[in-house]
CSV table of C-alpha atoms in Angstrom, one decimal:
chain,number,residue,atom,x,y,z
A,481,MET,CA,-0.3,0.4,0.1
A,482,LYS,CA,0.9,3.6,-1.1
A,483,LYS,CA,1.8,5.9,2.0
A,484,CYS,CA,-1.9,6.5,3.9
A,485,ILE,CA,-2.2,10.0,5.3
A,486,ILE,CA,-4.9,10.5,7.9
A,487,PRO,CA,-5.3,14.7,8.8
A,488,ASP,CA,-4.4,15.3,12.6
A,489,GLY,CA,-7.3,15.6,14.6
A,490,TYR,CA,-10.1,13.5,11.7
A,491,GLN,CA,-12.9,12.8,12.6
A,492,SER,CA,-16.0,11.6,10.1
A,493,ALA,CA,-19.1,14.1,10.7
A,494,LEU,CA,-21.2,11.1,9.5
A,495,ASN,CA,-21.5,7.5,11.7
A,496,LEU,CA,-21.4,4.3,9.4
A,497,HIS,CA,-25.3,4.1,9.2
A,498,GLU,CA,-25.5,8.3,8.5
A,499,THR,CA,-22.8,7.7,5.9
A,500,GLN,CA,-24.5,5.1,3.6
A,501,ILE,CA,-28.1,7.4,3.5
A,502,ALA,CA,-25.4,10.1,2.6
A,503,ILE,CA,-24.1,8.2,-0.2
A,504,LYS,CA,-27.1,7.4,-1.2
A,505,THR,CA,-28.1,10.9,-1.5
A,506,VAL,CA,-24.9,12.2,-3.9
A,507,LYS,CA,-25.4,9.1,-6.4
A,508,ASP,CA,-29.0,9.7,-6.7
A,509,PHE,CA,-28.8,13.5,-7.3
A,510,PHE,CA,-25.3,13.2,-9.3
A,511,GLN,CA,-26.8,10.7,-11.9
A,512,ASN,CA,-30.1,12.3,-12.1
A,513,LEU,CA,-29.0,15.7,-13.0
A,514,LEU,CA,-25.9,14.0,-14.8
A,515,SER,CA,-28.2,12.3,-17.2
A,516,GLU,CA,-30.7,15.1,-17.6
A,517,ARG,CA,-28.1,18.0,-18.8
A,518,LEU,CA,-25.8,15.0,-20.9
A,519,ASN,CA,-28.9,13.4,-22.7
A,520,LEU,CA,-28.1,9.9,-21.3
A,521,LEU,CA,-30.1,6.9,-21.0
A,522,ARG,CA,-29.2,4.5,-18.3
A,523,VAL,CA,-28.6,1.2,-20.2
A,524,SER,CA,-27.0,-2.4,-18.0
A,525,ALA,CA,-23.8,-3.7,-19.0
A,526,PRO,CA,-21.2,-6.3,-18.5
A,527,LEU,CA,-19.2,-7.1,-16.1
A,528,PHE,CA,-16.8,-9.1,-17.8
A,529,VAL,CA,-16.5,-9.7,-21.4
A,530,ASP,CA,-14.4,-11.6,-23.9
A,531,PRO,CA,-10.8,-10.9,-24.5
A,532,SER,CA,-10.5,-12.0,-27.9
A,533,SER,CA,-13.4,-9.0,-28.8
A,534,GLY,CA,-10.6,-5.9,-28.2
A,535,LEU,CA,-13.5,-4.4,-25.8
A,536,ASN,CA,-11.5,-3.8,-22.1
A,537,ASP,CA,-9.8,-1.4,-21.8
A,538,ASN,CA,-6.3,-2.0,-21.6
A,539,LEU,CA,-5.4,0.8,-19.1
A,540,ASN,CA,-1.2,1.5,-19.3
A,541,GLY,CA,-0.9,-1.7,-20.7
A,542,ILE,CA,1.0,-3.7,-17.4
A,543,GLU,CA,-2.2,-3.9,-15.5
A,544,ARG,CA,-3.4,-7.3,-15.1
A,545,PRO,CA,-7.4,-8.2,-15.6
A,546,VAL,CA,-9.1,-10.2,-13.6
A,547,SER,CA,-9.9,-13.3,-15.3
A,548,PHE,CA,-11.8,-17.2,-15.7
A,549,GLY,CA,-12.5,-19.9,-17.8
A,550,ILE,CA,-16.2,-20.2,-18.2
A,551,LYS,CA,-17.6,-24.2,-17.3
A,552,GLU,CA,-19.8,-24.3,-19.4
A,553,GLN,CA,-18.2,-23.1,-22.5
A,554,ASP,CA,-15.5,-25.5,-22.2
A,555,ASP,CA,-13.9,-23.0,-19.9
A,556,ALA,CA,-13.9,-19.9,-22.1
A,557,PRO,CA,-11.5,-17.3,-20.7
A,558,ALA,CA,-13.6,-14.1,-20.1
A,559,GLU,CA,-12.0,-10.8,-18.1
A,560,ILE,CA,-13.3,-8.7,-15.3
A,561,VAL,CA,-13.4,-5.5,-17.1
A,562,HIS,CA,-11.7,-3.0,-16.1
A,563,SER,CA,-13.8,0.1,-18.0
A,564,LEU,CA,-16.5,0.3,-20.7
A,565,ALA,CA,-14.2,3.0,-22.4
A,566,LYS,CA,-14.8,0.7,-26.0
A,567,TRP,CA,-18.4,-0.8,-24.8
A,568,LYS,CA,-19.8,1.6,-24.1
A,569,ARG,CA,-19.6,2.9,-27.9
A,570,TYR,CA,-20.3,-0.3,-29.6
A,571,ALA,CA,-23.6,0.0,-27.9
A,572,LEU,CA,-24.4,2.7,-28.8
A,573,LYS,CA,-24.7,1.3,-32.1
A,574,LYS,CA,-26.4,-1.7,-31.2
A,575,TYR,CA,-29.5,0.1,-29.0
A,576,GLY,CA,-30.1,2.0,-31.7
A,577,PHE,CA,-28.8,5.3,-30.5
A,578,GLN,CA,-29.4,9.0,-33.0
A,579,MET,CA,-26.8,11.7,-32.8
A,580,GLY,CA,-27.0,13.2,-30.0
A,581,GLU,CA,-28.5,10.9,-27.7
A,582,GLY,CA,-26.0,8.5,-25.0
A,583,LEU,CA,-26.3,6.0,-22.2
A,584,TYR,CA,-24.7,5.8,-19.1
A,585,THR,CA,-24.4,2.7,-16.6
A,586,ASP,CA,-23.1,0.9,-13.6
A,587,MET,CA,-19.4,0.4,-14.4
A,588,SER,CA,-18.1,-1.6,-11.1
A,589,ALA,CA,-14.0,-3.5,-12.0
A,590,ILE,CA,-11.6,-4.7,-10.3
A,591,ARG,CA,-7.8,-3.7,-10.6
A,592,ARG,CA,-5.9,-6.2,-9.1
A,593,ASP,CA,-2.4,-4.5,-9.4
A,594,GLU,CA,-3.9,-1.2,-8.2
A,595,GLU,CA,-1.6,0.5,-5.3
A,596,THR,CA,-4.1,1.2,-2.8
A,597,ASP,CA,-4.0,4.4,-0.7
A,598,ASN,CA,-6.4,7.3,0.8
A,599,ILE,CA,-8.2,7.7,-2.7
A,600,HIS,CA,-6.7,4.3,-4.5
A,601,SER,CA,-8.5,1.1,-3.8
A,602,ILE,CA,-8.9,-2.1,-6.2
A,603,TYR,CA,-12.5,-2.2,-7.0
A,604,VAL,CA,-13.6,0.4,-8.8
A,605,ASP,CA,-17.0,2.3,-9.4
A,606,GLN,CA,-18.1,4.6,-11.9
A,607,TRP,CA,-20.3,6.4,-14.2
A,608,ASP,CA,-19.3,5.3,-17.7
A,609,TRP,CA,-21.7,7.0,-19.8
A,610,GLU,CA,-20.9,7.5,-23.9
A,611,LYS,CA,-23.0,10.4,-26.1
A,612,ILE,CA,-23.4,10.0,-30.2
A,613,ILE,CA,-21.5,13.4,-32.0
A,614,SER,CA,-20.9,14.0,-35.8
A,615,ARG,CA,-17.6,14.3,-37.0
A,616,ASP,CA,-17.8,17.5,-37.3
A,617,GLN,CA,-18.2,18.2,-33.3
A,618,ARG,CA,-14.7,16.5,-32.9
A,619,CYS,CA,-13.0,19.3,-31.7
A,620,MET,CA,-12.1,21.5,-28.7
A,621,ASP,CA,-14.7,23.1,-28.3
A,622,THR,CA,-17.1,20.4,-27.7
A,623,LEU,CA,-14.5,18.7,-25.3
A,624,LYS,CA,-14.9,21.8,-23.3
A,625,ASP,CA,-18.6,22.5,-23.6
A,626,THR,CA,-18.8,18.7,-22.2
A,627,VAL,CA,-15.9,19.7,-19.7
A,628,ARG,CA,-18.5,22.5,-18.5
A,629,ASN,CA,-21.6,20.4,-18.3
A,630,VAL,CA,-20.2,18.1,-16.2
A,631,TYR,CA,-18.8,20.9,-13.8
A,632,LYS,CA,-21.7,22.5,-13.4
A,633,VAL,CA,-23.1,19.5,-12.1
A,634,LEU,CA,-20.4,19.0,-9.4
A,635,ARG,CA,-20.8,22.6,-8.1
A,636,LYS,CA,-24.9,22.4,-8.4
A,637,THR,CA,-24.6,18.1,-6.5
A,638,GLU,CA,-22.1,20.4,-3.7
A,639,LYS,CA,-24.7,22.7,-3.6
A,640,TYR,CA,-27.6,20.7,-2.7
A,641,MET,CA,-25.4,18.6,-0.4
A,642,SER,CA,-24.2,22.0,1.6
A,643,ILE,CA,-28.0,22.5,2.1
A,644,ARG,CA,-28.9,19.1,3.3
A,645,TYR,CA,-25.3,19.1,5.9
A,646,ASP,CA,-24.5,21.6,7.6
A,647,TYR,CA,-20.9,21.0,7.9
A,648,ILE,CA,-20.5,20.2,3.8
A,649,LYS,CA,-19.3,23.9,2.9
A,650,GLU,CA,-19.0,24.6,-0.7
A,651,ILE,CA,-15.5,25.2,-1.9
A,652,LEU,CA,-15.6,24.4,-6.1
A,653,PRO,CA,-15.1,28.0,-7.9
A,654,GLU,CA,-17.5,28.8,-10.1
A,655,GLU,CA,-15.5,28.1,-13.1
A,656,ILE,CA,-13.2,25.1,-13.8
A,657,PHE,CA,-9.7,26.1,-15.3
A,658,PHE,CA,-8.5,24.8,-18.7
A,659,ILE,CA,-4.9,24.0,-19.3
A,660,THR,CA,-2.8,21.2,-21.8
A,661,THR,CA,-0.2,18.9,-20.3
A,662,GLN,CA,2.2,20.3,-22.6
A,663,ASP,CA,1.4,24.1,-21.5
A,664,LEU,CA,1.3,22.5,-17.4
A,665,GLU,CA,5.6,21.4,-18.4
A,666,ASP,CA,5.9,24.4,-19.4
A,667,LEU,CA,4.9,26.4,-16.5
A,668,TYR,CA,6.5,23.6,-13.8
A,669,PRO,CA,9.4,22.1,-16.1
A,670,ASP,CA,11.3,21.2,-12.8
A,671,CYS,CA,7.9,19.6,-11.9
A,672,ALA,CA,7.1,15.4,-12.1
A,673,PRO,CA,3.8,15.0,-13.4
A,674,LYS,CA,2.0,14.2,-10.5
A,675,GLU,CA,3.7,17.6,-8.4
A,676,ARG,CA,2.5,19.8,-11.1
A,677,GLU,CA,-1.2,18.5,-11.5
A,678,TYR,CA,-1.5,19.3,-7.6
A,679,MET,CA,0.5,22.6,-7.7
A,680,ILE,CA,-2.0,24.4,-10.6
A,681,THR,CA,-5.3,22.3,-8.6
A,682,LYS,CA,-4.1,23.7,-5.8
A,683,GLU,CA,-4.2,27.5,-7.5
A,684,LYS,CA,-6.8,27.4,-9.6
A,685,GLY,CA,-8.8,24.9,-7.0
A,686,ALA,CA,-11.0,23.1,-10.8
A,687,VAL,CA,-8.5,22.1,-13.4
A,688,CYS,CA,-9.4,20.8,-17.0
A,689,LEU,CA,-5.8,19.0,-18.4
A,690,MET,CA,-6.0,17.8,-21.5
A,691,GLN,CA,-4.3,16.0,-23.7
A,692,ILE,CA,-2.9,13.4,-22.1
A,693,GLY,CA,-1.2,10.0,-23.7
A,694,ASP,CA,1.3,11.5,-26.3
A,695,LEU,CA,4.6,12.4,-25.8
A,696,LEU,CA,5.9,15.9,-24.3
A,697,ALA,CA,8.1,18.0,-25.3
A,698,SER,CA,10.6,16.5,-22.4
A,699,GLY,CA,10.1,13.7,-24.3
A,700,ILE,CA,7.7,11.6,-21.3
A,701,PRO,CA,4.1,11.3,-21.5
A,702,HIS,CA,2.0,13.4,-18.5
A,703,ASP,CA,0.6,9.9,-18.2
A,704,GLY,CA,0.1,7.0,-19.7
A,705,ARG,CA,-3.3,6.6,-21.7
A,706,ALA,CA,-4.4,3.8,-23.5
A,707,PRO,CA,-4.1,4.2,-27.4
A,708,ASP,CA,-8.1,3.2,-28.5
A,709,TYR,CA,-10.3,5.0,-27.2
A,710,ASP,CA,-9.7,8.3,-26.2
A,711,ASP,CA,-8.7,10.7,-28.8
A,712,TRP,CA,-4.8,11.9,-27.2
A,713,MET,CA,-5.2,15.3,-29.1
A,714,LEU,CA,-9.1,15.3,-27.2
A,715,ASN,CA,-9.2,14.1,-23.9
A,716,ALA,CA,-9.4,15.5,-20.5
A,717,ASP,CA,-9.1,15.0,-16.3
A,718,ILE,CA,-11.2,16.9,-14.3
A,719,LEU,CA,-9.1,17.2,-10.9
A,720,VAL,CA,-10.4,19.6,-8.2
A,721,TYR,CA,-8.2,20.8,-5.3
A,722,TYR,CA,-9.0,19.0,-2.1
A,723,PRO,CA,-8.5,20.3,1.7
A,724,VAL,CA,-9.1,17.6,3.5
A,725,LEU,CA,-5.9,15.4,1.8
A,726,ASP,CA,-4.5,18.7,0.6
A,727,ILE,CA,-4.2,16.4,-2.9
A,728,ALA,CA,-5.4,17.2,-6.3
A,729,LEU,CA,-8.2,14.8,-6.6
A,730,GLU,CA,-9.8,13.5,-10.5
A,731,LEU,CA,-13.1,12.8,-10.4
A,732,SER,CA,-13.8,12.4,-13.9
A,733,SER,CA,-12.0,11.5,-17.3
A,734,MET,CA,-13.2,12.1,-20.4
A,735,GLY,CA,-12.4,12.4,-24.3
A,736,ILE,CA,-13.5,12.2,-27.7
A,737,ARG,CA,-12.9,9.1,-29.4
A,738,VAL,CA,-11.0,7.7,-31.5
A,739,ASP,CA,-11.4,8.4,-35.3
A,740,ALA,CA,-9.6,5.9,-38.1
A,741,VAL,CA,-7.2,8.4,-38.2
A,742,SER,CA,-6.0,8.8,-34.7
A,743,LEU,CA,-6.6,5.0,-33.5
A,744,ALA,CA,-3.5,4.3,-36.7
A,745,SER,CA,-1.3,6.7,-35.3
A,746,GLN,CA,-2.0,5.7,-31.7
A,747,LEU,CA,-1.6,2.1,-32.1
A,748,GLN,CA,1.6,3.1,-34.2
A,749,LYS,CA,2.7,4.7,-30.5
A,750,ALA,CA,2.1,2.4,-28.1
A,751,GLY,CA,3.7,-0.3,-30.2
A,752,CYS,CA,0.1,-1.9,-30.3
A,753,ILE,CA,0.1,-2.1,-33.4
A,754,LYS,CA,-1.7,-5.9,-33.3
A,755,ARG,CA,-4.7,-4.6,-31.6
A,756,ALA,CA,-5.7,-3.5,-35.1
A,757,ASP,CA,-6.8,-7.0,-36.2
A,758,MET,CA,-9.1,-7.5,-33.4
A,759,PRO,CA,-13.1,-6.4,-33.8
A,760,PHE,CA,-13.4,-3.3,-31.7
A,761,GLN,CA,-10.5,-1.9,-33.3
A,762,LYS,CA,-11.3,-2.7,-37.0
A,763,ALA,CA,-14.5,-1.7,-36.7
A,764,VAL,CA,-13.7,1.8,-35.9
A,765,LEU,CA,-10.5,1.3,-38.7
A,766,ASN,CA,-13.4,0.8,-41.4
A,767,ASP,CA,-15.5,3.6,-39.7
A,768,GLU,CA,-18.6,0.9,-38.8
A,769,LEU,CA,-18.8,2.6,-34.9
A,770,PRO,CA,-20.4,6.2,-34.5
A,771,PHE,CA,-18.8,9.0,-34.0
A,772,THR,CA,-18.7,10.1,-30.1
A,773,ILE,CA,-17.8,11.1,-26.5
A,774,GLY,CA,-17.2,9.7,-23.4
A,775,GLY,CA,-16.0,9.2,-19.9
A,776,GLY,CA,-15.6,7.6,-16.6
A,777,ILE,CA,-17.1,9.4,-13.5
A,778,GLY,CA,-15.4,7.9,-10.1
A,779,GLN,CA,-18.4,7.0,-8.1
A,780,SER,CA,-16.6,6.4,-4.6
A,781,ARG,CA,-14.3,9.1,-5.7
A,782,ILE,CA,-17.4,11.6,-6.0
A,783,CYS,CA,-19.0,10.5,-2.8
A,784,MET,CA,-16.0,10.8,-0.9
A,785,PHE,CA,-15.1,14.5,-2.1
A,786,PHE,CA,-18.7,16.1,-1.3
A,787,LEU,CA,-18.6,14.0,2.1
A,788,ARG,CA,-15.0,15.6,3.0
A,789,LYS,CA,-13.9,12.4,3.9
A,790,ALA,CA,-10.7,11.2,4.5
A,791,HIS,CA,-10.3,7.6,3.4
A,792,ILE,CA,-12.0,5.7,-0.3
A,793,GLY,CA,-13.6,3.3,2.2
A,794,GLU,CA,-15.2,5.2,4.3
A,795,VAL,CA,-17.4,5.2,1.2
A,796,GLN,CA,-17.0,1.7,-0.8
A,797,SER,CA,-16.2,-2.0,0.6
A,798,SER,CA,-13.3,-3.3,-0.4
A,799,LEU,CA,-10.0,-5.5,0.4
A,800,TRP,CA,-7.5,-3.8,2.5
A,801,PRO,CA,-3.8,-4.4,4.1
A,802,ALA,CA,-4.3,-5.8,7.3
A,803,SER,CA,-1.3,-2.8,8.5
A,804,ALA,CA,-3.9,-0.5,6.6
A,805,VAL,CA,-6.4,-1.6,8.2
A,806,GLU,CA,-4.9,-1.4,11.8
A,807,GLU,CA,-3.5,2.3,11.1
A,808,LEU,CA,-6.7,3.7,9.8
A,809,THR,CA,-8.5,1.9,12.9
A,810,ARG,CA,-6.0,3.4,15.7
A,811,LYS,CA,-6.6,6.3,14.3
A,812,GLY,CA,-10.7,6.3,14.5
A,813,VAL,CA,-11.3,6.1,11.2
A,814,ALA,CA,-14.3,3.8,10.1
A,815,ILE,CA,-13.9,2.0,6.9
A,816,LEU,CA,-17.2,-0.2,5.4
């Protein structure tokens, strides 16, 4: 486990029972408003997929998916999803969604190789969403407009929770600040990527960090990004400053999805050209899928932020190292 930091004197304002009620309050309000503002319909989604389909999220390419054999199908392999980044685009076509319409779903994943700490768990729960756009809408203006809409939902959720719970004060700024990874590197050339994120987010309060995945002028990427769903020139993370832990907290990752040109280029850059032969990637290269924008919004991260919790285990059930559980118990942190 990476270093877990519990602030001196920290005490949750809610007990376990009250926390469960508050989690539902946050989730209900946020997802209802998000679906309304982005014109999204809730759909059912898979927990596992066929690895040969190319539908699983490969993340940074080194994380091992949880896999198992299906007895009834001669032990045919299946993989627990890392996310539904690619499946959603396929589903929009299969389910007959039209231009300007979108879907969202509750995504549950297991990331067995995750290094856990205050904000990371091997269990991942998020709202995965995806929306059909036109070819002409594959541009920075579309990305920024969508980010602003998501951010407005975040601000309204904070306002709503501050009314429901007296201890919650509004801290999100009125506007979100936009910056590319290259501009951020130019601003803080002597800092590591995560240090840059912290510095800009603490200064601005809420930041949209764009163009993640490709090499920067320094010769290294700001962060890893799978090459076969986001267009690296048209993606973004939403980061907010979280004073409880004095960190930059990522709440959402999103992007305009790859077209045939950007997919071919990014597979080449990532050294993953063999993925071009997989069904999903073939469909993109052959222009058989709609152009889309989509992303993931962490459910536990959202709850943690709006309820002002110090550890993600306070808002989700997972497994933690025994030493971490002992330390959290000693400091009075009640995990689920």
